[in-house]
Short mmCIF file of C-alpha atoms and ligand atoms in Angstrom, two decimals:
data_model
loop_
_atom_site.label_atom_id
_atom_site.label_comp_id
_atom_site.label_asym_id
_atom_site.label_seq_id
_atom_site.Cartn_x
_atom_site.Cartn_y
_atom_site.Cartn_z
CA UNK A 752 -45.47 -34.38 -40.19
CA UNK A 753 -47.50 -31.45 -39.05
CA UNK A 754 -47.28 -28.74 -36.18
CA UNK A 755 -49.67 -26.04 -34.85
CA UNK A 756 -49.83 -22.90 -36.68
CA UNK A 757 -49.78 -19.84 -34.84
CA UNK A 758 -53.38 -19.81 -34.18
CA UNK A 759 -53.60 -23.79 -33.24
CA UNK A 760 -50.99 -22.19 -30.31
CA UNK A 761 -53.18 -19.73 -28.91
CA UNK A 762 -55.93 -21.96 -28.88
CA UNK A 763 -54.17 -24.81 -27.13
CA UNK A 764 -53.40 -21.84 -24.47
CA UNK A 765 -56.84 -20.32 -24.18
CA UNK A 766 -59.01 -23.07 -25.37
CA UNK A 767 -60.50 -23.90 -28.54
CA UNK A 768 -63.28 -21.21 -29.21
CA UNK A 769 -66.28 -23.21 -29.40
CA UNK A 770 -64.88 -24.38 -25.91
CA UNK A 771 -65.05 -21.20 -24.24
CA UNK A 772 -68.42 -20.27 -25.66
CA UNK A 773 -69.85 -23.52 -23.73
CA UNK A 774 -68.61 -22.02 -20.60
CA UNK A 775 -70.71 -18.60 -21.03
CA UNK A 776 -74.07 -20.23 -21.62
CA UNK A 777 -77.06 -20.01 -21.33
CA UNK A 778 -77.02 -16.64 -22.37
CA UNK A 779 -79.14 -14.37 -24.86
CA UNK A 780 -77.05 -14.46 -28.17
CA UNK A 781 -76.41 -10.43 -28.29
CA UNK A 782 -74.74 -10.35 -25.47
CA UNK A 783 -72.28 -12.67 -25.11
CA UNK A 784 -69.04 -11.01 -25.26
CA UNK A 785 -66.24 -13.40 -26.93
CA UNK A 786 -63.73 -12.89 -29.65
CA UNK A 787 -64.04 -15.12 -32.39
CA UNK A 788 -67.72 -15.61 -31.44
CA UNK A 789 -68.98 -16.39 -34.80
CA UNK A 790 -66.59 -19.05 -35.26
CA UNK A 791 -66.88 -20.57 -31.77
CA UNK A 792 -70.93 -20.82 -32.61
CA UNK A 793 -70.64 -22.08 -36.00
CA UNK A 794 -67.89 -25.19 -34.56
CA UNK A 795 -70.90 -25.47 -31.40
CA UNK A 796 -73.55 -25.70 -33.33
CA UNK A 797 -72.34 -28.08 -35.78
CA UNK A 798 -71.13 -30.55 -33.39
CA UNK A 799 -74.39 -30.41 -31.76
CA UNK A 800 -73.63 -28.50 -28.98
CA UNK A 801 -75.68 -25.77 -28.64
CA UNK A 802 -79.39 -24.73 -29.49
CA UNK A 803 -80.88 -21.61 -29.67
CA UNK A 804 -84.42 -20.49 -28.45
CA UNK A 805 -86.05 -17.09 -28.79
CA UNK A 806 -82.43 -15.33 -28.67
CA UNK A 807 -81.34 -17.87 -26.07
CA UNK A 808 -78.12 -19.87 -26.66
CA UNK A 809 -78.38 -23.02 -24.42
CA UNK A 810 -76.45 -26.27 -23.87
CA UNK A 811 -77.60 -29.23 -25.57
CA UNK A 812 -77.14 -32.71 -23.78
CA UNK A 813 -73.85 -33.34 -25.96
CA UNK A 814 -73.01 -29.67 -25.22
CA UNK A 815 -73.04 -30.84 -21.69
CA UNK A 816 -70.91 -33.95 -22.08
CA UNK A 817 -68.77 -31.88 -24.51
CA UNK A 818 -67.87 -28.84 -21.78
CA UNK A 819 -67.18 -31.77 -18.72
CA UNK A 820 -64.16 -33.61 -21.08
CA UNK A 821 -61.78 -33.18 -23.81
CA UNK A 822 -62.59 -33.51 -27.35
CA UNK A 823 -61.11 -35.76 -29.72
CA UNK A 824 -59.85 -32.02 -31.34
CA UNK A 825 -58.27 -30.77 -28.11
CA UNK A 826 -56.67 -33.93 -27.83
CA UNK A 827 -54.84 -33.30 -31.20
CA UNK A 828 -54.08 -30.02 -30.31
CA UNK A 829 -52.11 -31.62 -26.93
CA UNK A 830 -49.99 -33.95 -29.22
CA UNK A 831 -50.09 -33.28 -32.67
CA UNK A 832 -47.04 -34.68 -33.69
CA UNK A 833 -48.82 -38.19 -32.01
CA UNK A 834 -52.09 -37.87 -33.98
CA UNK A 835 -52.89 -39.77 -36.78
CA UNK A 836 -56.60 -39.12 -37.04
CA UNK A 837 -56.41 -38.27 -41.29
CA UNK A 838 -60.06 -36.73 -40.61
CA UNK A 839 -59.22 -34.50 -37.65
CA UNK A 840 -56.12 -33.86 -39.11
CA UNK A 841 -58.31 -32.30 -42.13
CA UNK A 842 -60.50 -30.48 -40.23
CA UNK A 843 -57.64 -28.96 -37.97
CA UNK A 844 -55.70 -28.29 -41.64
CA UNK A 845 -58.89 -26.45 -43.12
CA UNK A 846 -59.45 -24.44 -39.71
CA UNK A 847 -55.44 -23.21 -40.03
CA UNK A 848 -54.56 -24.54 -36.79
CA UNK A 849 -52.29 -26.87 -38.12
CA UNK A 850 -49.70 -26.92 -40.85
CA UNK A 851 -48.06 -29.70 -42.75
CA UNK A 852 -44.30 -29.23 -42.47
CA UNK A 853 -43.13 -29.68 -45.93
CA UNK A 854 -39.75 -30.51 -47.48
CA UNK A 855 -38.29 -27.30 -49.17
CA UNK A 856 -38.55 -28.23 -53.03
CA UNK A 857 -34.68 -28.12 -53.37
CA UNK A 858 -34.13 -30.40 -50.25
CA UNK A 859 -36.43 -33.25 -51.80
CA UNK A 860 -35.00 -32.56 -55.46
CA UNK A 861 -31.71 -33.54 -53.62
CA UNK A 862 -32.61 -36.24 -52.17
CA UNK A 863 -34.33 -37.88 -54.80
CA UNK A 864 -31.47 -37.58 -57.40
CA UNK A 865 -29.43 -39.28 -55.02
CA UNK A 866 -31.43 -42.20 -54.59
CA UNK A 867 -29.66 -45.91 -55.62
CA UNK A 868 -33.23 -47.28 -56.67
CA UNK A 869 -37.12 -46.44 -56.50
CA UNK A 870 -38.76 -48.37 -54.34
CA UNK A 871 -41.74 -46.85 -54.18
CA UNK A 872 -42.82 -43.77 -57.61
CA UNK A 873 -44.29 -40.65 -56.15
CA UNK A 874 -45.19 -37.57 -57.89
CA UNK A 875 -42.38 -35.77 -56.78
CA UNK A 876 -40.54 -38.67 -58.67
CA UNK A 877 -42.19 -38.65 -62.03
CA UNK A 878 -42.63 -34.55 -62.01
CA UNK A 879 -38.31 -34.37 -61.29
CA UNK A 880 -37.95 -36.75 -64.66
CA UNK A 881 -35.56 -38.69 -61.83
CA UNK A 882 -37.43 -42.16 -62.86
CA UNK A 883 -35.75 -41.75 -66.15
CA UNK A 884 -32.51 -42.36 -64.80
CA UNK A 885 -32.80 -44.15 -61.36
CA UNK A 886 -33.76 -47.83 -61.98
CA UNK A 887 -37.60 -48.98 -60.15
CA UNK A 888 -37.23 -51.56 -58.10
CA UNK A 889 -39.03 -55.24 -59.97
CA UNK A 890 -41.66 -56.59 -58.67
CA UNK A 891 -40.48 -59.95 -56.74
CA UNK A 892 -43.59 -62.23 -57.66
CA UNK A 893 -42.16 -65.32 -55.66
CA UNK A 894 -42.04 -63.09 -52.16
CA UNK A 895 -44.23 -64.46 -49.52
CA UNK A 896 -48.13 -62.58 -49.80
CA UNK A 897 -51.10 -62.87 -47.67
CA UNK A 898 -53.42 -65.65 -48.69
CA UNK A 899 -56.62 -64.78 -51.11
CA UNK A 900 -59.87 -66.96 -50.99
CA UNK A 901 -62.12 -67.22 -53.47
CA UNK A 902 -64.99 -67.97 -53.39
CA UNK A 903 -65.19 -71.84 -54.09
CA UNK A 904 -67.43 -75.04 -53.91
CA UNK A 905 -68.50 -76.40 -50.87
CA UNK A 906 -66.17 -79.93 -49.77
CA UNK A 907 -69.18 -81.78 -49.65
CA UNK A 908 -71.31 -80.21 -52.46
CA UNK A 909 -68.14 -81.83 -54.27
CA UNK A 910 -68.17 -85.17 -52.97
CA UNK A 911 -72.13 -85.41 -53.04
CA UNK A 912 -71.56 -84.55 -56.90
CA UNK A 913 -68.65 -86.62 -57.62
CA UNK A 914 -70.20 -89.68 -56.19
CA UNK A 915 -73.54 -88.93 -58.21
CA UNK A 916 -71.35 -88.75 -61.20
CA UNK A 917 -69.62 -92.02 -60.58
CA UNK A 918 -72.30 -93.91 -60.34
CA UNK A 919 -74.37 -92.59 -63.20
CA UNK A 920 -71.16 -93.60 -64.89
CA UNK A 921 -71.66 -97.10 -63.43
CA UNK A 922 -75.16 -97.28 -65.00
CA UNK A 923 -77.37 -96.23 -62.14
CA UNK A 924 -80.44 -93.70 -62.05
CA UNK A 925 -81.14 -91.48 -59.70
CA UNK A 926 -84.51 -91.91 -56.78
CA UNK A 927 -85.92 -88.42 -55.95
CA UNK A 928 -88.33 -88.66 -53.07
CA UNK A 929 -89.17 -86.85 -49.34
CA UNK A 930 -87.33 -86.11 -46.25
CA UNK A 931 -90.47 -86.41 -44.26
CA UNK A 932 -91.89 -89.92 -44.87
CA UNK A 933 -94.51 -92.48 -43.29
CA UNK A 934 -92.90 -94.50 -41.10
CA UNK A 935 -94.56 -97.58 -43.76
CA UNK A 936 -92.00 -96.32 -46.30
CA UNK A 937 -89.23 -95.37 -43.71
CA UNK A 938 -89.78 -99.50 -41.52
CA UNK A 939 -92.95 -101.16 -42.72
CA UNK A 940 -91.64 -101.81 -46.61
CA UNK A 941 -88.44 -102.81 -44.71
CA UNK A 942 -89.73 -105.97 -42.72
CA UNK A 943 -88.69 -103.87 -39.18
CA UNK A 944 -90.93 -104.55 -37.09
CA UNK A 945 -93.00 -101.76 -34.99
CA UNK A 946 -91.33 -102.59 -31.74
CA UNK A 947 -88.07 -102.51 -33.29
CA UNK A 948 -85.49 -100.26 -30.97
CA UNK A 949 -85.35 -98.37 -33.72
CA UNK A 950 -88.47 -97.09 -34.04
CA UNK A 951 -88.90 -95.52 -31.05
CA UNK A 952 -88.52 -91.70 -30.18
CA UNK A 953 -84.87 -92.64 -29.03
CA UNK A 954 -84.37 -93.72 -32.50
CA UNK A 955 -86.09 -91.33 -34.67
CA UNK A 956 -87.87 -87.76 -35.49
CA UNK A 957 -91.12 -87.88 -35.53
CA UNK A 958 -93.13 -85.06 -36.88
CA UNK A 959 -95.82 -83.26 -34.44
CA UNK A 960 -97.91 -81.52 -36.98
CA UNK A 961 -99.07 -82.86 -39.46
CA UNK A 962 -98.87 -86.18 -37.60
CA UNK A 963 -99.88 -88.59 -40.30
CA UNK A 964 -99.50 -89.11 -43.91
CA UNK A 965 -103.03 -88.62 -45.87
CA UNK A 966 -102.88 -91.86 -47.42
CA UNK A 967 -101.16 -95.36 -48.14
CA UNK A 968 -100.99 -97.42 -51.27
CA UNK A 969 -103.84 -99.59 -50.09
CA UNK A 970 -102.42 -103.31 -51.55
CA UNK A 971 -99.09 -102.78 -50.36
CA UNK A 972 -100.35 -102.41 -46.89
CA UNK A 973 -102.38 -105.26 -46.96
CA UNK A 974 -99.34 -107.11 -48.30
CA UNK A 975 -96.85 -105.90 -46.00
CA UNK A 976 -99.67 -106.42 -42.94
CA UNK A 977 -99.27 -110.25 -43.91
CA UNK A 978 -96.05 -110.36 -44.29
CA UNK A 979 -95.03 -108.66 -40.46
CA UNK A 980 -97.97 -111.13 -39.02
CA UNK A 981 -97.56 -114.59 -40.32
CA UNK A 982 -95.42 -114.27 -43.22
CA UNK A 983 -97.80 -114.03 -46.26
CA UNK A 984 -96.79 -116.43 -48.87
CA UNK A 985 -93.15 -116.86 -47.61
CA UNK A 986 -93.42 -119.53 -45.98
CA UNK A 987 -91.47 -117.30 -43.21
CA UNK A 988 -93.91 -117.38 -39.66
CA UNK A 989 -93.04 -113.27 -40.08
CA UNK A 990 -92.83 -111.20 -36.60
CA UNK A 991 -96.07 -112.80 -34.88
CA UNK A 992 -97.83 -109.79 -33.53
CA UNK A 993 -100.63 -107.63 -35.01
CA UNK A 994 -99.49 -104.58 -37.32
CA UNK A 995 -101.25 -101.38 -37.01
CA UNK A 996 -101.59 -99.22 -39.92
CA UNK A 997 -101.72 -95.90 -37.74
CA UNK A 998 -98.33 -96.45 -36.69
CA UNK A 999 -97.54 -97.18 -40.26
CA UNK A 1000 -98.85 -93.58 -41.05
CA UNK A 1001 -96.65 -91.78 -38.49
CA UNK A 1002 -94.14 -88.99 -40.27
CA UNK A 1003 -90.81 -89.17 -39.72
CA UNK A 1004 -87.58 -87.36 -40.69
CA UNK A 1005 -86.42 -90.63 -42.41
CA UNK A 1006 -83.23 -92.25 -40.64
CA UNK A 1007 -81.99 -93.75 -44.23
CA UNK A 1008 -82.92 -93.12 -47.66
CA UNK A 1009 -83.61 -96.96 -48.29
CA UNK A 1010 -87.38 -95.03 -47.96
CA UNK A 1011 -86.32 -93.92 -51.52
CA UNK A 1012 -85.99 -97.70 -52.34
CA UNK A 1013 -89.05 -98.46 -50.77
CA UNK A 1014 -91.23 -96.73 -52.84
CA UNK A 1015 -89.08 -96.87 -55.82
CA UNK A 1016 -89.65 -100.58 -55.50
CA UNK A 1017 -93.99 -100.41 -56.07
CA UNK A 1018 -93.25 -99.16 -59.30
CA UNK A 1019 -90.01 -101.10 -60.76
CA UNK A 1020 -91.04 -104.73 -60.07
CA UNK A 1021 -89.36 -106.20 -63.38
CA UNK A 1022 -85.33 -106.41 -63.45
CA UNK A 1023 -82.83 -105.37 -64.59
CA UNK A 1024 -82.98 -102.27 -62.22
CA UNK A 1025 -80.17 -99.45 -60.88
CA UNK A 1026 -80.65 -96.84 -58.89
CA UNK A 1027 -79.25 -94.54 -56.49
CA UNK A 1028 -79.67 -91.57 -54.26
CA UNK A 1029 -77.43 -89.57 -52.52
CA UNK A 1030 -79.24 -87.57 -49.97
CA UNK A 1031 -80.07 -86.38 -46.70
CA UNK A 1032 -80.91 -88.37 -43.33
CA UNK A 1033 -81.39 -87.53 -39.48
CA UNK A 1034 -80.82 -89.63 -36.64
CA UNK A 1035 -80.45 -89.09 -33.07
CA UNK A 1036 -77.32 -89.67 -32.66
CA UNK A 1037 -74.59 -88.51 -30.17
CA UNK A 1038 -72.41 -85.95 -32.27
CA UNK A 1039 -69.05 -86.80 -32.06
CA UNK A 1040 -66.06 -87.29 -34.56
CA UNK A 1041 -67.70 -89.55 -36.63
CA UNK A 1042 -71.30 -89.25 -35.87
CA UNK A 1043 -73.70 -86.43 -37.03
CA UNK A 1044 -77.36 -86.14 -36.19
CA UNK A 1045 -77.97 -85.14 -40.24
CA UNK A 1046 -75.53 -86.71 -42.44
CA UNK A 1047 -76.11 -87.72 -46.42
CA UNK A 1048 -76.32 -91.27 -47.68
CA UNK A 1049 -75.23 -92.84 -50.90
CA UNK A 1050 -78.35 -95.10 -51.09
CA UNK A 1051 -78.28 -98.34 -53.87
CA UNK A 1052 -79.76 -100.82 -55.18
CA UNK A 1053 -79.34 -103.05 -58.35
CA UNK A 1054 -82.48 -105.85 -59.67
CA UNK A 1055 -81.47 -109.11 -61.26
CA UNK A 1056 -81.78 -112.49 -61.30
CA UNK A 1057 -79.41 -114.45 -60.34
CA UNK A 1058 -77.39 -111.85 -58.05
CA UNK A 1059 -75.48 -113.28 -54.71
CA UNK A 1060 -73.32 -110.94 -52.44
CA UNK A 1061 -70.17 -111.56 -54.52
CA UNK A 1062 -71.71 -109.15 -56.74
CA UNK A 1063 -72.51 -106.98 -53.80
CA UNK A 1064 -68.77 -106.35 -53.04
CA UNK A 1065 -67.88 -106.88 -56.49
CA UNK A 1066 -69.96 -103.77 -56.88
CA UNK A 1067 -68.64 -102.13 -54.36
CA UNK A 1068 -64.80 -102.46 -55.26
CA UNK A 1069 -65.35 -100.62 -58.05
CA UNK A 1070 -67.28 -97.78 -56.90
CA UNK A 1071 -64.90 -97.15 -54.30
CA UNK A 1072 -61.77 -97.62 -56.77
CA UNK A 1073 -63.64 -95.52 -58.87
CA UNK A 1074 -63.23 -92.85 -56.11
CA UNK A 1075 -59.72 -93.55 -55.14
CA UNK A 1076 -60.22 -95.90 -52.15
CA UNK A 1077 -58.44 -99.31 -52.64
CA UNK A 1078 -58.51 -100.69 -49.22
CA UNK A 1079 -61.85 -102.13 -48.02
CA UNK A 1080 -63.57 -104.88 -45.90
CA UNK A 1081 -66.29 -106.44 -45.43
CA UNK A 1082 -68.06 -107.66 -41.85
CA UNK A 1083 -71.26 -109.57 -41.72
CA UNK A 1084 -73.87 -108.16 -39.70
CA UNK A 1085 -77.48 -108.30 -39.16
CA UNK A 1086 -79.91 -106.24 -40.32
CA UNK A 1087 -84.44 -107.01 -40.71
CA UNK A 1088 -84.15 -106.67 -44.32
CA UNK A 1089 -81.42 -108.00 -45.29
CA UNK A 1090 -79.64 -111.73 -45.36
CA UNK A 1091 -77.06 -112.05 -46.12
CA UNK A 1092 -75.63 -108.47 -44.75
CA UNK A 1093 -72.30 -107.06 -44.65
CA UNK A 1094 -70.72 -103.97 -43.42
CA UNK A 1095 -68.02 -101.88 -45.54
CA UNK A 1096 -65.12 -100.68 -43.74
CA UNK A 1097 -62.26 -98.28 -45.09
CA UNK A 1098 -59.03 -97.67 -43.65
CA UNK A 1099 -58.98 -94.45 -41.99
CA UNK A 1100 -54.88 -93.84 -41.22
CA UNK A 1101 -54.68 -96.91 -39.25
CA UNK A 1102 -58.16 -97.91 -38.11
CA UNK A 1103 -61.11 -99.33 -40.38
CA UNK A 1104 -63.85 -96.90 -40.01
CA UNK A 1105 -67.30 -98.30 -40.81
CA UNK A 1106 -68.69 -96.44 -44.19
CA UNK A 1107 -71.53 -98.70 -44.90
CA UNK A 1108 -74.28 -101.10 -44.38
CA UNK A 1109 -75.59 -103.72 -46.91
CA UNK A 1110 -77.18 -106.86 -48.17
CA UNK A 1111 -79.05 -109.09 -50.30
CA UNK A 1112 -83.37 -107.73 -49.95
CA UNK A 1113 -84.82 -110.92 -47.98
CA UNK A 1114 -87.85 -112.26 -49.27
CA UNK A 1115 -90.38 -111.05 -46.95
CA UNK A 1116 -89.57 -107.56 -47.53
CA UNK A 1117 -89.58 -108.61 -51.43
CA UNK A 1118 -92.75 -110.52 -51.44
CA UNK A 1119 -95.25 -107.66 -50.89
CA UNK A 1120 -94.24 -105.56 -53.87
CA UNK A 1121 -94.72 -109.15 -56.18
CA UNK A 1122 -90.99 -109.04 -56.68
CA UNK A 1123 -89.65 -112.49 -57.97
CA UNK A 1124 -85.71 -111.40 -59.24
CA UNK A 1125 -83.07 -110.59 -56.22
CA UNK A 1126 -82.50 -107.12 -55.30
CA UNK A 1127 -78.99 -106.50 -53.32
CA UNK A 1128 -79.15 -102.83 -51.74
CA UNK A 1129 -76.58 -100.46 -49.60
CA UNK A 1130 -77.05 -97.26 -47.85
CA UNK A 1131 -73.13 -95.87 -47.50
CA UNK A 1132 -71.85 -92.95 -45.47
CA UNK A 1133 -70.66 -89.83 -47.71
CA UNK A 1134 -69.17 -87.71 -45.32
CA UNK A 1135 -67.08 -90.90 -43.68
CA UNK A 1136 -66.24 -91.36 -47.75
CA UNK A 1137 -65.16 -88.04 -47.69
CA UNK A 1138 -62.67 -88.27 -44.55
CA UNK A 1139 -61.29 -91.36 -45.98
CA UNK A 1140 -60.50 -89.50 -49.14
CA UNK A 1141 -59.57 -86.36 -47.74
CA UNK A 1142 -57.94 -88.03 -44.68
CA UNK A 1143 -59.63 -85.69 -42.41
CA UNK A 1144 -61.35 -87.38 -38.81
CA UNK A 1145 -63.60 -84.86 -37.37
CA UNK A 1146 -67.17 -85.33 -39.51
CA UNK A 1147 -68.03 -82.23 -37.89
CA UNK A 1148 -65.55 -80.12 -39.81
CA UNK A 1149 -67.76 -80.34 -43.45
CA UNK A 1150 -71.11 -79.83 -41.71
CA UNK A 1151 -73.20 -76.58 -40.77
CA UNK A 1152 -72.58 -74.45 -38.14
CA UNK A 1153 -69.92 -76.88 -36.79
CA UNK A 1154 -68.10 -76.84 -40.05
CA UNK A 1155 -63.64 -75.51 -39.94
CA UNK A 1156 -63.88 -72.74 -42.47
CA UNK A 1157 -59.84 -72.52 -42.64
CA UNK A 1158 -59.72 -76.61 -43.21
CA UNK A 1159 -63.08 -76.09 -46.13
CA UNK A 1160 -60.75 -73.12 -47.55
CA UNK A 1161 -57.99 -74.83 -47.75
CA UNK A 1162 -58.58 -78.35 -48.58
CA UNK A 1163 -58.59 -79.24 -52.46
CA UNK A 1164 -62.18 -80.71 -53.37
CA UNK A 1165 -62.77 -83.62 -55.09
CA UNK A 1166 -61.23 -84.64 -58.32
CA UNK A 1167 -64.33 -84.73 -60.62
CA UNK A 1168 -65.25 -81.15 -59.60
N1 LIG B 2180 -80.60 -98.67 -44.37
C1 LIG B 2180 -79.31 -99.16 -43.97
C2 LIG B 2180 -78.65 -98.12 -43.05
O1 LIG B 2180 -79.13 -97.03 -42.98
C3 LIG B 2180 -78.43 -99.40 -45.12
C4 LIG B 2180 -78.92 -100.53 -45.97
C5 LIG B 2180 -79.68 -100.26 -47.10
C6 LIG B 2180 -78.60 -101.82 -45.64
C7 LIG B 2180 -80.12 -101.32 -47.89
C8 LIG B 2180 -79.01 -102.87 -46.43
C9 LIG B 2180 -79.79 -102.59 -47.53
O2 LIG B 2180 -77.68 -98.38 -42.41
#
């Protein structure tokens, strides 16, 4: 508590000194005529009020703006009992316009000694010796307290590295490769051919500068070339049109990582063969709860002879066991590369929710590279994994700008990290 001193009254009646000195300029410094004058010009000129030229006080701007209102100090003044300004407070304190009212030393001895229980020590309380005798209150550790967060791995930063994790346990290695890509590694490898829907600026990024890649592996063109045209050595009649090698060249964002596969494939022609990536792709997409326009893929593929699509989903039982997801389907479907294809579904509360796209490599996408073993291949989705897992069904909650901070804070991440 605090109240004005017997100076702090005066001024609240007259005005605060500084106040009244504002009213008398511009004058020349002798000769203003004020009591307290070295005060009030000491208060004016360090709150910028005043400047002084050749023995001339004068009103700065703020000085101005200062004399038309009330200052934050006369305010106090008006209702000091209401302020609770601790650095005006000070300032008034140190001037000796205001006091704090203080308990007499006997009044507070008395009424500490009869307190039941500290609830709070003071130095009052350890100075009196009273803690000696007056039990503390314990602190209750189960009482309700406001929520901490720590700084913690991102959601998906733990399902992209659980996921790597399970399947390097599962045997597989990992593809490295770019996020800008010729649209040869990106379609071309793929058997897609270049008036596919897909490939179209509806369907895909395409980079303005540079606009081309510098160079293809010469062979594999020529190969793939064939193959789109008439076939090659199939005995498949291919797409029937001619293939042009500048559209080949075209950089993309790639729209799956299965361009990882594609070039891992040049150089891994001989089974047996695992690999995976788990990595980022862009499409353009309409965001919505389950779509993003850059999302991360858990790309796959696994080189043998002898390999049909029962070891496709045999595969993929256990990687998604592996993770903790039981319940899945499969949905044939059609894609250029692949036949046979299937889709993955997962339950998602109580609708399946597509999570992935797959198939047995078909042999004119094979052919090219010199590749006489089967190759069965996936590209999954890892955030749809993720809301499966963490039974979550906005996408857009565990993604950039978009993301729920509460809902990253406060959901558990995954169990391998
Ligand atoms: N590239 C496909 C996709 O993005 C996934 C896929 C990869 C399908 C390999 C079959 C084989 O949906």
């Amino acid at each position: 508590m605090y109240r004005l001193t017997e100076e702090g009254r005066e001024y609240l009646k007259q005005g605060l000194p500084e106040k009244r000195l504002l009213q008398l300029l511009p004058q020349r410094i002798q000769e203003i005529s004020l009591d307290k004058k070295e005060i009030a010009i000491a208060w004016a000129k360090k709150n910028g009020w005043i400047k002084l030229e050749q023995g001339l006080l004068s009103l700065t701007e703020s000085g101005k703006n200062a004399l038309k209102g009330k200052t934050d100090v006369e305010k106090a003044l008006e209702d000091i009992a209401g302020c609770s300004d601790s650095k005006i407070l000070d300032i008034l304190i140190k001037r000796g316009i205001v006091e704090e009212i203080k308990e007499e030393r006997e009044a507070l001895l008395e009424r500490i000694k009869s307190m039941k229980e500290i609830t709070q020590l003071s130095p009052a309380i350890i100075k009196s010796g009273a803690w000696k005798n007056i039990p503390i209150r314990k602190y209750d550790v189960s009482l309700p307290a406001p929520q901490e967060y720590i700084g913690k791995k991102h959601l998906l930063r733990s399902a992209i590295e659980t996921v790597k994790r399970v399947l390097l346990e599962m045997g597989f290695k990992e593809m490295e490769g770019p996020m800008v890509d010729a649209e040869f590694f990106v379609n071309d490898c793929l058997f897609m051919p270049q008036d596919h829907p897909a490939r179209t600026q509806w369907g895909q990024f395409y980079l303005k500068n540079p606009k081309y890649i510098k160079a293809l592996p010469n062979d594999l063109v020529k190969r793939v070339k064939a193959s789109h045209e008439h076939g090659g050595s199939t005995g498949s009649t291919g797409w029937q049109y001619k293939w042009s090698e500048s559209i080949a060249k075209q950089l993309v964002l790639r729209g799956h990582t299965t361009s990882l596969t594609a070039r891992y494939l040049a150089t891994h022609t001989k089974p047996p063969n695992r690999f995976f990536a788990v990595d980022k792709v862009f499409r353009k997409d309409t965001l919505d709860r389950t779509h993003l326009l850059e999302f991360y893929q858990i790309e796959g593929w696994v080189m043998d002879y002898g390999l049909s699509i029962r070891d496709l989903m045999g595969t993929f039982k256990e990687f998604y066991r592996r993770l903790g997801i039981e319940k899945i389907k499969f949905k044939p479907t059609f894609n250029p590369y692949t036949e046979p294809s299937f889709e993955i579904y997962g339950l998602m509360g109580k609708r399946w929710l597509e999570i992935g796209n797959s198939g047995m490599f078909r042999e004119e996408m094979l052919e090219p590279y010199g590749i006489k073993a089967d190759v069965m291949a996936w590209g999954l989705a890892l955030e749809r994994t993720l809301m499966l897992l963490q039974g979550f069904d906005d996408i857009r909650n565990v993604h950039g700008t978009l993301c729920d901070l509460d809902f990253l804070r406060e959901t558990p991440l995954l169990w391998r990290y």
